[in-house]
Coordinates of C-alpha atoms in Angstrom, one line a residue:
M1 CA -32.7 5.9 37.4
N2 CA -30.8 7.7 34.7
H3 CA -32.2 6.1 31.5
L4 CA -30.4 8.4 29.1
L5 CA -27.0 7.7 30.7
R6 CA -27.7 4.0 30.5
I7 CA -28.6 4.2 26.8
L8 CA -25.5 6.2 26.0
I9 CA -23.3 3.8 27.8
V10 CA -24.8 0.8 26.0
E11 CA -24.7 2.5 22.6
N12 CA -21.1 3.7 22.9
Y13 CA -19.5 0.9 24.9
G14 CA -21.8 -2.1 25.0
T15 CA -21.4 -2.8 28.6
Q16 CA -21.1 -1.0 31.9
A17 CA -17.8 -2.8 32.5
D18 CA -16.3 -1.5 29.2
F19 CA -17.4 2.0 30.0
A20 CA -16.1 1.8 33.6
S21 CA -12.7 0.7 32.2
K22 CA -12.7 3.7 29.8
V23 CA -13.4 6.3 32.5
G24 CA -11.1 4.7 35.1
T25 CA -13.7 3.5 37.6
D26 CA -15.3 0.3 38.8
E27 CA -18.4 -1.2 37.3
T28 CA -20.0 -1.1 40.7
I29 CA -19.7 2.7 40.7
V30 CA -21.3 2.9 37.3
S31 CA -24.2 0.8 38.4
R32 CA -24.8 2.8 41.6
V33 CA -24.7 6.1 39.6
L34 CA -27.2 4.7 37.1
R35 CA -29.6 3.6 39.9
G36 CA -29.3 7.0 41.6
R37 CA -27.6 5.6 44.7
R38 CA -24.4 7.5 44.2
T39 CA -23.5 11.0 42.9
L40 CA -20.3 11.9 41.2
P41 CA -18.1 15.0 41.8
A42 CA -18.0 17.5 39.0
D43 CA -14.6 16.4 37.8
K44 CA -15.8 12.8 37.3
Q45 CA -19.0 14.0 35.7
A46 CA -16.9 15.9 33.2
V47 CA -14.9 12.7 32.4
W48 CA -18.1 10.7 31.9
A49 CA -19.6 13.4 29.7
K50 CA -16.5 13.6 27.5
A51 CA -16.4 9.8 27.1
L52 CA -20.0 9.9 26.0
N53 CA -19.6 12.9 23.7
C54 CA -22.2 15.0 25.5
T55 CA -22.4 17.7 28.2
I56 CA -22.8 17.3 31.9
P57 CA -26.4 18.6 31.9
D58 CA -27.3 16.1 29.2
I59 CA -26.5 13.1 31.5
F60 CA -26.8 14.7 34.9
P61 CA -29.7 17.1 34.6
E62 CA -30.5 17.2 38.3
Q63 CA -27.1 18.4 39.3

């Protein structure tokens, strides 16, 4: 589980649904990424990092 990513989403957007809307994806995708059941391609990782004002390694250190 990606705890830092979850914290940043809540702090910046309040809900996974609001974050999903911001980055142009479905809330289900956000949930699966947070639980480690789905990975994102590099271009989507960049979109998420930009929306959260951080770098890709900050929120996806294993990739």
